[in-house]
Tab-separated table of C-alpha atoms in Angstrom:
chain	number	residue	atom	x	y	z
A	239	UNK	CA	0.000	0.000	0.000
A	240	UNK	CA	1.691	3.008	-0.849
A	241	UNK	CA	0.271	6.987	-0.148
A	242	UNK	CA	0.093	9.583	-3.357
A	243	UNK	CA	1.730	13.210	-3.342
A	244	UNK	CA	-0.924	14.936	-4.929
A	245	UNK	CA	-2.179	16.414	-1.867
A	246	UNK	CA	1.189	17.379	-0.703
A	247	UNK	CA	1.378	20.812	-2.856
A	248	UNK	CA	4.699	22.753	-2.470
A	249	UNK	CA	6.036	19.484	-0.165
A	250	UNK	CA	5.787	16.576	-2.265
A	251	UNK	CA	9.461	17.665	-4.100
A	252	UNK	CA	10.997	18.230	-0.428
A	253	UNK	CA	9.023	15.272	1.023
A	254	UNK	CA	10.280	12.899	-2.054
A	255	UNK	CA	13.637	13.988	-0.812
A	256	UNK	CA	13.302	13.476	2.701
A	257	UNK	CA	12.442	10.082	1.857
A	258	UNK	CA	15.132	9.293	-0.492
A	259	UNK	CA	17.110	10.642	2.133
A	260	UNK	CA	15.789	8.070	5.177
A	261	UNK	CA	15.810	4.988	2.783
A	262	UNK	CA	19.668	5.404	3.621
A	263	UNK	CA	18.620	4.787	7.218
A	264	UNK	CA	17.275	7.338	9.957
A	265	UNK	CA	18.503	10.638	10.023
A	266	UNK	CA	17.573	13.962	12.266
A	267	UNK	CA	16.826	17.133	10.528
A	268	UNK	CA	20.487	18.358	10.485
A	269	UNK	CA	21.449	14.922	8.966
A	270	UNK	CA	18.819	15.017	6.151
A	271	UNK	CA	19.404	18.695	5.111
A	272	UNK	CA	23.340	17.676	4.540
A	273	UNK	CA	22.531	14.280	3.158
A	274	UNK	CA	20.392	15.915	0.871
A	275	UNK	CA	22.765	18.795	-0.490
A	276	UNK	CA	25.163	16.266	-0.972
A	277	UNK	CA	22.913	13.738	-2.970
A	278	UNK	CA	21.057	16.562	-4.889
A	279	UNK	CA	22.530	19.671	-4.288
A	280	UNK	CA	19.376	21.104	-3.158
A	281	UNK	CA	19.143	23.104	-0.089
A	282	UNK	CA	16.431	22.588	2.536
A	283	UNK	CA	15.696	25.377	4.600
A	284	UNK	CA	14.569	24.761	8.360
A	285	UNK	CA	10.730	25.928	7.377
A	286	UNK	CA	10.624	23.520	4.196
A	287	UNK	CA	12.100	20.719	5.618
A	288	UNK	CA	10.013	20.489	9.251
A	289	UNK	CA	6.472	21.285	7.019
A	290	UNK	CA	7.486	18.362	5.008
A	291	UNK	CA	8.184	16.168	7.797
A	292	UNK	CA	4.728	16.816	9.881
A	293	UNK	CA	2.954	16.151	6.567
A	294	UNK	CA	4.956	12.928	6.089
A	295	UNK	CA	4.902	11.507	9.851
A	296	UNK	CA	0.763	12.462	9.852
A	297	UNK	CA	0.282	10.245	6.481
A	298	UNK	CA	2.888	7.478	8.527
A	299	UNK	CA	5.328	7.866	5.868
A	300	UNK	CA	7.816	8.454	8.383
A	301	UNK	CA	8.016	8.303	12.352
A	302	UNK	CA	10.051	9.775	14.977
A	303	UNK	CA	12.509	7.824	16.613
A	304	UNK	CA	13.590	8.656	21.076
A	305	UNK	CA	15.337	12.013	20.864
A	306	UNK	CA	19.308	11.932	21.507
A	307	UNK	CA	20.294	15.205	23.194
A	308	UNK	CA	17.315	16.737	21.796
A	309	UNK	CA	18.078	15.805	17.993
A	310	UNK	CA	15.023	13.907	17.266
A	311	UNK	CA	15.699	10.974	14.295
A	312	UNK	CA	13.191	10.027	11.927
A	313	UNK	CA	12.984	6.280	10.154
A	314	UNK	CA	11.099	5.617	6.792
A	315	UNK	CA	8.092	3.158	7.320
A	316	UNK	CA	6.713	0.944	4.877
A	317	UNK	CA	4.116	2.706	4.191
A	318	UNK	CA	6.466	5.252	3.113
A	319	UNK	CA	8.921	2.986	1.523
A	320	UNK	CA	6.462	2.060	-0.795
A	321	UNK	CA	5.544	5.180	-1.705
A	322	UNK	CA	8.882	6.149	-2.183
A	323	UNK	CA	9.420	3.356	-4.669
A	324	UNK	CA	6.488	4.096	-6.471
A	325	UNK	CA	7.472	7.704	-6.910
A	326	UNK	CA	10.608	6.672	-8.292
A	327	UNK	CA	9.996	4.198	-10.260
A	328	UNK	CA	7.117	6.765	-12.150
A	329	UNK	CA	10.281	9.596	-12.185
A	330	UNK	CA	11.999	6.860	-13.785
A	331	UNK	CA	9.756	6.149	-16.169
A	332	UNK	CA	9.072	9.717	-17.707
A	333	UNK	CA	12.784	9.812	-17.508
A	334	UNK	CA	13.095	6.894	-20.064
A	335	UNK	CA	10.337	8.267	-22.087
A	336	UNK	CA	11.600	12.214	-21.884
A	337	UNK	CA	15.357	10.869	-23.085
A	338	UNK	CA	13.954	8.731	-25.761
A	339	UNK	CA	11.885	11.442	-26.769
A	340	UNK	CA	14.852	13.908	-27.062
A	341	UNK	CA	16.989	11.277	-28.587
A	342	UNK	CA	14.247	11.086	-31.361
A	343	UNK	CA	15.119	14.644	-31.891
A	344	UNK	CA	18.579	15.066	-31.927
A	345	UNK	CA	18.453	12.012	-34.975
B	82	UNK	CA	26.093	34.083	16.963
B	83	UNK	CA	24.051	36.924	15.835
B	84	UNK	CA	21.953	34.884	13.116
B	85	UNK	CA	21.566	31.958	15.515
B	86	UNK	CA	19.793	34.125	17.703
B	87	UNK	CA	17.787	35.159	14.888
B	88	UNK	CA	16.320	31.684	13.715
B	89	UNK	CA	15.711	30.952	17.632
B	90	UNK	CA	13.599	33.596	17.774
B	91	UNK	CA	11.577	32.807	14.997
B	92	UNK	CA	10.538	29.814	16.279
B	93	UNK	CA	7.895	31.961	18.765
B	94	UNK	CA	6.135	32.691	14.965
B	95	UNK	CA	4.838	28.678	14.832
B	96	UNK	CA	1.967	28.088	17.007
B	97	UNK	CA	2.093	26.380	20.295
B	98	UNK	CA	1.039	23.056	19.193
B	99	UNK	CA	3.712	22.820	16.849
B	100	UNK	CA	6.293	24.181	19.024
B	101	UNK	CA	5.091	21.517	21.638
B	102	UNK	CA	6.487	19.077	19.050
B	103	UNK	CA	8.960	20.114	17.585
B	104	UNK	CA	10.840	23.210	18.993
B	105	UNK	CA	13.072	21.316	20.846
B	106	UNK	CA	14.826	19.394	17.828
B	107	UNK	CA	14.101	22.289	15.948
B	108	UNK	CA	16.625	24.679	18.172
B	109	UNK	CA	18.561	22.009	18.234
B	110	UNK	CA	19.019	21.972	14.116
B	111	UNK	CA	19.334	25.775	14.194
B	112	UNK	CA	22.145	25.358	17.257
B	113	UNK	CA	24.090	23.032	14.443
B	114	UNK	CA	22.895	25.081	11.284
B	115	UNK	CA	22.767	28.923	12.443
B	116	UNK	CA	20.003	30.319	10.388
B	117	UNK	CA	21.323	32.859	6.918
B	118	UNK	CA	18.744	35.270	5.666
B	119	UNK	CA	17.132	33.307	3.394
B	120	UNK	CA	16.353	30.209	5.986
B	121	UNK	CA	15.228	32.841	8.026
B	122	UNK	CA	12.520	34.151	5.245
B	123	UNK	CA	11.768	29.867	4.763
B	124	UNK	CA	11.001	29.535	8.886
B	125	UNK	CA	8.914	32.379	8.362
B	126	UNK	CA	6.961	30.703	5.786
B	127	UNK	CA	7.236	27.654	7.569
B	128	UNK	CA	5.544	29.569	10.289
B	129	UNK	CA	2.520	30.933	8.094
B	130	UNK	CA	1.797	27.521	6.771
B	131	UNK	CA	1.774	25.537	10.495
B	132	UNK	CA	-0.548	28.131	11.341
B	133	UNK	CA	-2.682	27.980	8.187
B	134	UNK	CA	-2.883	24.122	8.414
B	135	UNK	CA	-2.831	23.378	12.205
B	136	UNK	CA	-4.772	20.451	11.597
B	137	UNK	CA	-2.722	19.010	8.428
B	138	UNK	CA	0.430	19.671	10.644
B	139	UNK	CA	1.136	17.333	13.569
B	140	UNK	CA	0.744	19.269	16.640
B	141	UNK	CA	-1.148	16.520	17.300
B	142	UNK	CA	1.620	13.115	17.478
B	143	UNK	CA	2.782	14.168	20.695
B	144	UNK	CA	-0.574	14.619	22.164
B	145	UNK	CA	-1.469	11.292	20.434
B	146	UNK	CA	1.693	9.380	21.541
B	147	UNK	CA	1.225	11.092	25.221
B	148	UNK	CA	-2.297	9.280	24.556
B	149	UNK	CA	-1.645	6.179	23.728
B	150	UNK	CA	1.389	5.723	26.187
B	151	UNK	CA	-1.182	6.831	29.418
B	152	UNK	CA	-3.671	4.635	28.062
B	153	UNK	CA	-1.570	1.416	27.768
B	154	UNK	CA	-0.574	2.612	31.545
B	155	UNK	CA	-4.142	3.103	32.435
B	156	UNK	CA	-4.715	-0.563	31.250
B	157	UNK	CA	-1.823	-1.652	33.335
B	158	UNK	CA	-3.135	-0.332	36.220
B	159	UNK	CA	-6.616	-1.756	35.284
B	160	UNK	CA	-4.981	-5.513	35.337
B	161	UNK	CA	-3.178	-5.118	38.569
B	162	UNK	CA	-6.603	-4.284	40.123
B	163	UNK	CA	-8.018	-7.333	38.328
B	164	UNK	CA	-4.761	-9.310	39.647
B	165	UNK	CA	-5.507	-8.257	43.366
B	166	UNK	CA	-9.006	-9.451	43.132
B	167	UNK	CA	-8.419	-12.117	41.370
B	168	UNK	CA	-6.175	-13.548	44.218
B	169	UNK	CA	-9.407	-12.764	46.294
B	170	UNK	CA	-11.020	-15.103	44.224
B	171	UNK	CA	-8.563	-17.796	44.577
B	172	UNK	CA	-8.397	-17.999	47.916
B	173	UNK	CA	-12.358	-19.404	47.829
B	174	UNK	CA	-10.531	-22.967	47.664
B	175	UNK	CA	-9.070	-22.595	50.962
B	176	UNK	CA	-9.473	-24.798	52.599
B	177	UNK	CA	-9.701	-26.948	49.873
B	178	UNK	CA	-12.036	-29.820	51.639
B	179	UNK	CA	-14.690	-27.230	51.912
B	180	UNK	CA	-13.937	-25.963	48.413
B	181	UNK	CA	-14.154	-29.456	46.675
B	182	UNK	CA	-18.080	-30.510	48.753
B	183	UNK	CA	-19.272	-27.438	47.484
B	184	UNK	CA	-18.330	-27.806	43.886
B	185	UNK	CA	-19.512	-31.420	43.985
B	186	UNK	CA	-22.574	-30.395	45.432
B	187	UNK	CA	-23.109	-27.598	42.841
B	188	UNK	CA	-20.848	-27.905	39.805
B	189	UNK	CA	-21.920	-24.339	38.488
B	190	UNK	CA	-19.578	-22.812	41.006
B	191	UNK	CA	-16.411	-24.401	39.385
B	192	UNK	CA	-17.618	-23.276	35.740
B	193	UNK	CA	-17.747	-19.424	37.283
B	194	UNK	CA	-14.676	-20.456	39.422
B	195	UNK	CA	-12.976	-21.733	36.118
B	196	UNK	CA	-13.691	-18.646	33.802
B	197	UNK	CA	-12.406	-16.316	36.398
B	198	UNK	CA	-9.306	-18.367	36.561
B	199	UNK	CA	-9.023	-18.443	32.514
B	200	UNK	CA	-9.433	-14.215	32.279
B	201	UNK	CA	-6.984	-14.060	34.619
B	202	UNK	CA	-4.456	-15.966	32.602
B	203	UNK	CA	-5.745	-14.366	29.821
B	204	UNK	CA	-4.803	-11.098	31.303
B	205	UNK	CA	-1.600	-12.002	32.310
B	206	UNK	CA	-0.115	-13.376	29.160
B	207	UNK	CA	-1.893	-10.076	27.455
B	208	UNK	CA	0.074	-7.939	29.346
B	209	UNK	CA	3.123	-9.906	29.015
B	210	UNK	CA	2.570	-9.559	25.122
B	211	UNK	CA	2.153	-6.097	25.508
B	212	UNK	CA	4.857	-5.181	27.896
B	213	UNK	CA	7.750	-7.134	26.855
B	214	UNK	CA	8.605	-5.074	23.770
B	215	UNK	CA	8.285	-2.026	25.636
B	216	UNK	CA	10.197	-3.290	28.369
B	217	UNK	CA	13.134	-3.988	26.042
B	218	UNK	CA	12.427	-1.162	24.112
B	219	UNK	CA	13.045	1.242	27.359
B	220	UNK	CA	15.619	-1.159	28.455
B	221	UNK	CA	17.693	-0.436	25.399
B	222	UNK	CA	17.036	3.522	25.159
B	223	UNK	CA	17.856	3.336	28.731
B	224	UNK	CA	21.092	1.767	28.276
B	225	UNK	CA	21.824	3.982	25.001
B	226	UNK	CA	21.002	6.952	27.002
B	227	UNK	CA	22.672	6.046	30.542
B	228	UNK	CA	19.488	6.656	32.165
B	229	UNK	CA	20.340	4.305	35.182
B	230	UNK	CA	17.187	5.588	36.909
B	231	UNK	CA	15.164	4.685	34.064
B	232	UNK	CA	16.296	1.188	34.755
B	233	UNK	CA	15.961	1.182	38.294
B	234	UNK	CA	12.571	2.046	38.239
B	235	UNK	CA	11.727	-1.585	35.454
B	236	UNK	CA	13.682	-3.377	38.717
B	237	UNK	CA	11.433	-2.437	41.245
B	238	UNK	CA	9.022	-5.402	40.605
B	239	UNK	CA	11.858	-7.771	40.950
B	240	UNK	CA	13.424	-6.712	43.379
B	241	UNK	CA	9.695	-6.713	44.917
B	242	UNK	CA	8.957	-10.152	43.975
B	243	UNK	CA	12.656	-11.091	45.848
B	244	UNK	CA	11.513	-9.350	49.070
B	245	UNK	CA	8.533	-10.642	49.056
B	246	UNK	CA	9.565	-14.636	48.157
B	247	UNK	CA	12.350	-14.055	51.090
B	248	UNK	CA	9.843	-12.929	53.762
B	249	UNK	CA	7.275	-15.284	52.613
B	250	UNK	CA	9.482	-18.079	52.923
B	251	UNK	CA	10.961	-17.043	56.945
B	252	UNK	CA	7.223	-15.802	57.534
B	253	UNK	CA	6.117	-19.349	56.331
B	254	UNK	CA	8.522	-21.518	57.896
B	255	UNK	CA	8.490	-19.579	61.366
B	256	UNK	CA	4.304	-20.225	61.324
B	257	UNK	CA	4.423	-23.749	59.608
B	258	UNK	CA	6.326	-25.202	62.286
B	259	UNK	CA	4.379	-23.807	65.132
B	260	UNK	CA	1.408	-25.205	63.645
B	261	UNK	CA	2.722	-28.693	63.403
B	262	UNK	CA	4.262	-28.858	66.460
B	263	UNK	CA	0.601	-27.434	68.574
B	264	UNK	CA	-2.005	-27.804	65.533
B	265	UNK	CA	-4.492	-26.795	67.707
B	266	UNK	CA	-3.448	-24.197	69.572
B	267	UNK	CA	-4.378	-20.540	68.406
B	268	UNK	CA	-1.965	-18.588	66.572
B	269	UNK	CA	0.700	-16.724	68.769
B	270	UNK	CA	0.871	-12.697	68.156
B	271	UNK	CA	4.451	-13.318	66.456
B	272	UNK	CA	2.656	-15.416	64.130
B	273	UNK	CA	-0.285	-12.852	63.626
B	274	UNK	CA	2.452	-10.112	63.752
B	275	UNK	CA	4.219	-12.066	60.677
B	276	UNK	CA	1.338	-12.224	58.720
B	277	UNK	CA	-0.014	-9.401	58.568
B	278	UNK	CA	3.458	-8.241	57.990
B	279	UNK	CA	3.307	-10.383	55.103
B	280	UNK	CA	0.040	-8.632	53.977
B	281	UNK	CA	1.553	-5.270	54.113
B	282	UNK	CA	4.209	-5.796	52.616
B	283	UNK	CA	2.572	-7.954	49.253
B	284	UNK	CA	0.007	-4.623	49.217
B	285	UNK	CA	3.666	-2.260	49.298
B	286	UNK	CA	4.939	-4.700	46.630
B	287	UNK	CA	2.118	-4.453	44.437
B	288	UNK	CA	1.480	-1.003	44.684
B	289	UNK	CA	5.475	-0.050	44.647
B	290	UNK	CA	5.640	-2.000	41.593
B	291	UNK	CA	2.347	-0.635	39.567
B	292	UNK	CA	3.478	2.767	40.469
B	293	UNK	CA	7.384	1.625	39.345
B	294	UNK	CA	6.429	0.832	36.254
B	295	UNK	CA	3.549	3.278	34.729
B	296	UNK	CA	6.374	5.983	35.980
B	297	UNK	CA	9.371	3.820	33.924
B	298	UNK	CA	6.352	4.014	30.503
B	299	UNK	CA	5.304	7.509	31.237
B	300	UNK	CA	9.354	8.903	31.404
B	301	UNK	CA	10.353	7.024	29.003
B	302	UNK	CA	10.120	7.525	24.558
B	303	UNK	CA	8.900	4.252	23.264
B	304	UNK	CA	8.338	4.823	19.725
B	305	UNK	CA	4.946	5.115	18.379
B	306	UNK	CA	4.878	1.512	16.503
B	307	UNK	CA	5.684	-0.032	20.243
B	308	UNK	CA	2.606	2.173	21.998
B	309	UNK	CA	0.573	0.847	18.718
B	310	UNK	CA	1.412	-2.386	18.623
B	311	UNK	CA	1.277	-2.700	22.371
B	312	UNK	CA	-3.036	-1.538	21.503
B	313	UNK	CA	-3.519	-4.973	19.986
B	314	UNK	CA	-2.587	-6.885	23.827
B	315	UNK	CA	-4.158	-4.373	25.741
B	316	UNK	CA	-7.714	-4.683	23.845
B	317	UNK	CA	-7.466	-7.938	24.631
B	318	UNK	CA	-6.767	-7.529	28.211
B	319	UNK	CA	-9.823	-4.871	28.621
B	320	UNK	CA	-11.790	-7.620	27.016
B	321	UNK	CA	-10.327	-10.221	29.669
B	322	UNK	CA	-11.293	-8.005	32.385
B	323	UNK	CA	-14.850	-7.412	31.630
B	324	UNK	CA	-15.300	-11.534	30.803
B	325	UNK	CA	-13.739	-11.835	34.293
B	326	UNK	CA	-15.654	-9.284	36.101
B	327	UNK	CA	-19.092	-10.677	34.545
B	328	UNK	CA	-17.906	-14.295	35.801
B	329	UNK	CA	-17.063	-13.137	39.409
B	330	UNK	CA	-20.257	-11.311	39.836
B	331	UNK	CA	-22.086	-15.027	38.744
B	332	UNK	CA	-19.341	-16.667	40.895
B	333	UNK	CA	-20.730	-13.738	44.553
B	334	UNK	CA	-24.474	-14.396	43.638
B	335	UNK	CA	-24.125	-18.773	43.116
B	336	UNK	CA	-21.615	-18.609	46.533
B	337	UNK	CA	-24.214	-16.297	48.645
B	338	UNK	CA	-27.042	-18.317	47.498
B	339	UNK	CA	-25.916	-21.672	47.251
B	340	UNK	CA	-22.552	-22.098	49.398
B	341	UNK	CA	-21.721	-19.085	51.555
B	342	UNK	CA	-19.088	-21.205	53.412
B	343	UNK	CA	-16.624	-20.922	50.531
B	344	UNK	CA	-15.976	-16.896	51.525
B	345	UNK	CA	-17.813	-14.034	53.270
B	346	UNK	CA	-19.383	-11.317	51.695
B	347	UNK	CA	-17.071	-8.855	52.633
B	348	UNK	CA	-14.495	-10.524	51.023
B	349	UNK	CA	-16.612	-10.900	48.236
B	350	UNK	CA	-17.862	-7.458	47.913
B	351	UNK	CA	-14.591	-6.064	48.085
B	352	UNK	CA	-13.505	-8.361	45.207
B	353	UNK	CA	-16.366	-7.850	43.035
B	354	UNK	CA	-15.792	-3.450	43.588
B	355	UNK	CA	-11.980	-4.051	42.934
B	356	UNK	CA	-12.524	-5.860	39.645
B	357	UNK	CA	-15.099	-3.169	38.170
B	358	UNK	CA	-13.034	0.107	39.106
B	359	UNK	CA	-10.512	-2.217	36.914
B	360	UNK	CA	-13.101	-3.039	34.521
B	361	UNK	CA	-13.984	0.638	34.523
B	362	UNK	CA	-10.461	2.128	34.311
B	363	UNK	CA	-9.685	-0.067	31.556
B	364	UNK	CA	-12.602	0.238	29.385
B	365	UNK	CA	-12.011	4.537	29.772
B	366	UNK	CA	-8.363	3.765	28.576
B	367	UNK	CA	-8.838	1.487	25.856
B	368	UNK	CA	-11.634	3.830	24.687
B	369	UNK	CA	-8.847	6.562	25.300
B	370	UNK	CA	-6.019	4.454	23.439
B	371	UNK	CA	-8.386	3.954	20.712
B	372	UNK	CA	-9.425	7.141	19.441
B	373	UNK	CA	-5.907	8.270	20.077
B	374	UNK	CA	-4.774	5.774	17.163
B	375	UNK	CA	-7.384	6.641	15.093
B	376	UNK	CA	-6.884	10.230	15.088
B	377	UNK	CA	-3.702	11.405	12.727
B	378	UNK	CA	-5.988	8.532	10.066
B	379	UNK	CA	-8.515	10.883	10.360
B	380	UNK	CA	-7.063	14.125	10.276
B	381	UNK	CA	-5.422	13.223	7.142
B	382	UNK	CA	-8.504	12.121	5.364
């Protein structure tokens, strides 16, 4: 079972992120906003990146782990595993079809 | 040092609820990553949308976590009642003579006798189910954390249930063999003195204990797929509760009516009130425990 990003609005990129980012294993904030940078060069800001992560933990995408010295770590669920594997794999396959397509056009 | 100020203070723009959940790893994140201008104009935003969608964002986990953790306690405390009347009811077969004529006579008593017995090993091995994974799962945050106190409190029942073999055994021996040597004879005040030492001290061991361990849950962080999983058990053991409380009232009316030897109705009424403040307490936490599980669902639909 696996939860859409349509209703996710301005979040879904940053959310899609955030999960990419915990499929590496549980992170806190600090942790995902660097892990992130480095895997996409994107840049989180504090705002973005906690409204992404109530949306996700609500839907049970994601859930908070015991804080450590107040850093709290989130883990991917399944719930959000799946979704993040369906999102991926539909990137993936407008990718194929978008470099085909360009392909076409350069011949 | 100047910027990290800044971001702090921004944090007062998201409303209570939020900060409630997350200001505290949210400092934290700006004490690594000092806010620049523009993170400072995205926590504003930030701000603006947690207070346009208070409901979409989750003020509400912590209250729902905080809910589900104090109703798995609540349930606890529930079973401990039922497990102090329930040793009320077992004490019907002493002396067990007089127990087994009037079960032979009328053979309805056992049934009630045996269906309080079975909810009360249903509500053991419930809680047991429950508890164990978040008894490891504070035992290992514990340890992670160095919160020796945390662990001292999940000893208390052992250490009880040590005390409380130890005395049992001296108090047991010490009146044993004064009863075999003078059978007869009435019980000497060191031997009343030892017993109902023995009685105050099981009620401190119980009661030390409950309180030990809904204060070791309620301090500690288990995660929220423990406190959900741990719903599954405790249903059960609210279920267990109620069965038993329906049999024992059966089990008071067929004992007045039919075989009022087997325990007086003090005892009895004392039982049957301890068993439905559990029933009661339970029921109001599972209810609790429920709706507190159901709630982010529904606030996302």
């Amino acid at each position: 079972m696996s939860t859409g990003f349509s209703d996710l609005g301005r979040f879904s990129d940053p959310s899609l992120l955030i999960l990419a980012s915990l499929a590496g294993g549980p992170k806190h904030g600090y942790a995902m906003m660097e892990d992130i940078e480095a895997m996409t060069g994107t840049h989180l800001g504090p705002g973005t990146l906690y409204g992404a992560l109530a949306r996700l933990e609500q839907r049970g995408l994601i859930e908070p782990l015991p804080a450590e010295d107040r850093r709290r770590p989130y883990r991917i669920t399944g719930v959000g595993t799946a979704t993040l594997r369906e999102q991926l794999t539909n990137l993936g396959e407008f990718a194929a079809v978008g470099l085909q397509r360009l392909g076409a056009v350069r011949g | 040092m100047k910027r990290h100020w800044k971001g702090q203070w921004l944090l007062r723009l998201y409303p209570p609820a939020w900060r409630e959940r997350y200001a505290d790893e949210f400092a934290a994140l700006l004490g690594e990553r000092p806010a620049s201008p523009r993170d400072s104009f995205d926590i504003v935003l930030g701000a603006l949308d947690a207070r346009l969608h208070t409901d979409a964002v989750t003020g509400r986990l912590v209250p729902m976590i905080k809910r589900l953790r104090s109703s798995e306690i609540g349930i606890f405390c529930a079973s401990v009642l039922f497990g102090v009347a329930w040793l009320g009811v077992w004490q019907m077969r002493d002396p067990l003579p007089v127990w087994e004529n009037a079960v032979r006579l009328h053979p309805e008593i056992r049934t009630a006798f045996v269906a309080v017995e079975v909810a009360g090993l249903v509500v053991f091995l419930a809680v047991l189910a429950g508890g164990l994974p978040l008894l490891l799962s504070a035992i290992k945050q514990a340890f992670a954390a160095r919160r020796w106190s945390a662990l001292a409190l999940w000893l208390v029942p052992f250490l009880a249930a040590a005390a409380l073999a130890g005395y049992g055994a001296l108090a047991s021996a010490s009146w044993t063999a004064k009863q075999s040597a003078a059978p007869d004879a009435p019980l000497t005040p060191l031997a009343v003195a030892l017993q109902l030492g023995l009685l105050a001290l099981v009620a401190l061991a119980i009661g030390g204990s409950t309180l030990a361990v809904a204060l070791a849950v309620a301090r500690g962080e288990p995660s929220a797929r423990v406190l959900r999983f741990a719903l599954a058990p405790a249903a059960v053991v609210t279920l267990a509760i109620g069965l038993g409380f329906v049999a024992t009232v059966i089990l008071w009316a067929l004992t007045l009516g039919e075989a009022p030897e087997l325990s007086s109705p003090f005892t009895m009424t004392i039982v049957v009130a301890l068993m439905a403040a559990g029933t009661g307490v339970a029921l109001v936490a599972l209810r609790r425990g429920l709706r507190a599980r159901a709630a982010p669902l529904a606030a996302a639909t």
